[in-house]
Amino acid sequence: MSQLLDTKIEFLKGVGPLKAEALKSELGIFTVGDLISHYPFRHEDRSKIYTVSEIQGQEDIYVQLRGKIFPQGILGIGPARRFTATFRDGTGEFELVWFKSISYIEKYLNPGSFFLIHGKITNYKGKINMAHPELEVLTDDFNPSSLGLTPVYPLTEGLKRKKIESKLLTQLTKQIVTLPQFQVPECLPESIIQKFKFVSRTQALTDLHFPPNLTCLEDAKRRLKFDELFYLQLRHLQLKGNRNRVITGLVFEQVGDHFNNFYNNYLPFSLTNAQKRVLKEIRVDVKTGKQMNRLLQGDVGSGKTMVAMLAMLLSLDNGYQTCLMAPTEILAIQHAISIGEWMEHMKVTVALLTGSTTKKNRKEILEKLANGEIDILIGTHALLEEDVAFKKLGFVVIDEQHRFGVAQRARLWKKGQVAPHILVMTATPIPRTLAMTVYGDLDVSVIDEMPAGRKPIVTVQRHESTRPLFMDFLRDEIAKGRQVYYVFPLIEDSEKLALKSLMSGYDMVADYLPTPKFKYSFLHGKMKPADKESEMKKFKLGQTDIMVATTVIEVGVNVPNASVMVVENAERFGLAQLHQLRGRVGRGAEQSFCILVTGDKLSESGRKRIKTMVRTNDGFEIAKVDLELRGPGELDGTKQSGVLDLKLADIRFDESILIAARNEAVLWLEKDELLMQEESSPIRYELGKTPNRTIWSKIS
Ligand code: ADP
Ligand code: MG
């Protein structure tokens, strides 16, 4: 039976060497099984036959009609050369047009015959017409209900050029599913099928291609989407299970002097309940003897850094060094500044290692790291280099993780003799469904509460033409002692152009807010690190009023006194980016503002993005809109994941199936973790068929 699925497509009627070659090269279809797995992306209702009178005034819909065709002849020359004919069905008439295959069509149209035509109605100068309709000569015993819902398959341009159309795929697939030996191995245990009243996998596949009615089509989709998501979750959970079995985790028994001293004497504010809860979750994890792999999600400004700080102290209390890795130098520098301040009166040694650390400094740091003198190492990708070796690494924090690739993360922990605990922090608000899909093998903690006293940021859209007005507003805010970020989009990713566009941006701003009365800091990605650090410091210490920057300040920068964020050409930014930028303000007790400056003409999605930003401050809500606008594959970092190339399920719309699939996968592994029981045999078989895909969030 699975022999059938493995059969080469050449075995099917209608597949000669040329077509076989085209199907292989264009769609990767080699076998009968591949063909069955090439799903239609929609169905057309071919049981309905329209009349010409019914479709008058319609546009852009696919319809099927029955009637006679009367050739008109060839018109026009060059690209406008076309063949036209009149279609009549007794209720009216309209024109059919062909631009290609004209001589073939001319011969085919026998004026006496009845035709069934199918195609898209377009409206041309107030009249309906149809270009390149599908044609079929009707026989006497024709019965429209025999056509029913007809699949439409995704095709490539290459296939269309070779005249391989949906119709051929339909014929081939029909051949397969009507074979008496067509039987697909069941991939779900019987009890799950019963529980959800699923149709069998064979039935689902048959109905997905050739549904007798819409209910059957829905049932087939529900079943097949569940299969996809169930196996995705099962693989995540197995990965996690294997990790727990194979890797021994360090045990952090005690809360010691470092933690207690800091917590009782130097904590600059009291923790929010959410911060306390997450800290507790971490403390539970690190006692179990299993390696922690935890994702900490929290909107921008929710206070993730302090949670990481306290967790790092826990590691020190148990005799282990820790490190914190940030995606940009600016962020690493900033963490070094704030952690340095927090640790000022503590007996803790903090060091910063980045790509621009001097050779001499670096050598010293590496020595102290190896002999255990450095307790906390903060840095960028530079931490991943071969010669960075810790004496006893116990805890790793990765900030703003969406910027790191799999390989990089995997390299980090090899630096410890025993796998350290890993805390991954992200402010990219990922909707719950996406988190379950992408990070299914991590434990997730959420900080869902902002520190007390924060006022929601007021966001407005302003057109370029009103610049004098909002410049006045900036002047007033600065007069009150506030500071302003002024962000320009990075036009080109080159040092010279970045600087140039920033400089002309600065000239424009300085026209309204002139020096020396107003003092400026500058920041762009390609600056020398020492300059970055000093520009950041000046702004942080309040020595400058306005920070003119590119999006390098997008991630993590923290200056609580800055209360206004202006983003020029805001329509060029994605939602996630705008939200990150806005998150730079609203960090203190003052009312903060975000001014999105746009041109007058916005694209549809540009308008929607700006509107969303103005409407809400809620990162999760924004992420949802982002997901709708861009689709899951486009979200930061998920593109390369491969996790999201689901064929049928769309996590934007199939949340309930995803949750059900996740729950069943959890229950199943709780019952039979190693899949040894008889009932698990369909799962064993299915997992054996396809090797585990690379999972993006895999950390160890
Ligand atoms: P993010 O989660 O975006 O990394 P940060 O850790 O940078 O946020 O915190 C944002 C700001 O809020 C910082 O100035 C931090 O010191 C402050 N903060 C964090 N937790 C609290 C709290 N519980 N109460 C008051 N302020 C806090
Ligand atoms: Mg942060």
XYZ file of C-alpha atoms and ligand atoms in Angstrom, residues 268-272 275 298-306 334-335 342 399-400 425 427 447 451-452 454 556-560 583-584 587, ligand 1:
61
model
C 16.591 50.674 43.409
C 12.858 49.965 43.320
C 10.514 47.245 44.467
C 9.862 44.511 41.961
C 6.540 44.235 40.199
C 9.009 40.248 38.012
C 8.057 41.052 28.308
C 7.058 44.158 26.492
C 9.606 46.921 26.103
C 10.204 48.648 29.405
C 8.699 45.885 31.516
C 11.930 45.404 33.453
C 13.505 42.231 32.137
C 17.045 43.351 32.931
C 16.503 43.385 36.680
C 24.356 50.108 28.259
C 23.938 46.886 30.186
C 23.785 48.275 40.455
C 19.021 39.597 25.533
C 16.718 40.489 22.663
C 14.892 37.462 26.843
C 10.756 42.129 23.841
C 6.199 39.775 32.418
C 6.414 49.058 36.720
C 4.054 51.247 38.717
C 4.191 54.577 34.124
C 17.075 48.179 24.639
C 18.398 51.707 25.091
C 17.265 53.048 28.433
C 17.245 56.749 29.338
C 14.263 57.350 31.629
C 9.603 51.787 23.809
C 12.641 54.023 24.308
C 10.456 54.741 30.993
P 13.160 45.879 29.185
O 12.220 44.859 29.692
O 12.641 46.590 27.992
O 14.557 45.348 29.005
P 14.414 47.385 31.271
O 14.904 46.213 32.012
O 15.394 48.171 30.477
O 13.206 46.985 30.324
O 13.640 48.330 32.297
C 13.081 49.557 31.896
C 13.242 50.605 32.982
O 12.391 50.316 34.070
C 14.635 50.691 33.551
O 14.927 52.044 33.799
C 14.527 49.904 34.826
O 15.493 50.303 35.768
C 13.124 50.261 35.271
N 12.487 49.265 36.126
C 12.574 47.924 36.008
N 11.813 47.316 36.938
C 11.226 48.292 37.664
C 10.326 48.294 38.785
N 9.885 47.165 39.332
N 9.931 49.502 39.271
C 10.380 50.643 38.690
N 11.226 50.699 37.653
C 11.650 49.550 37.139
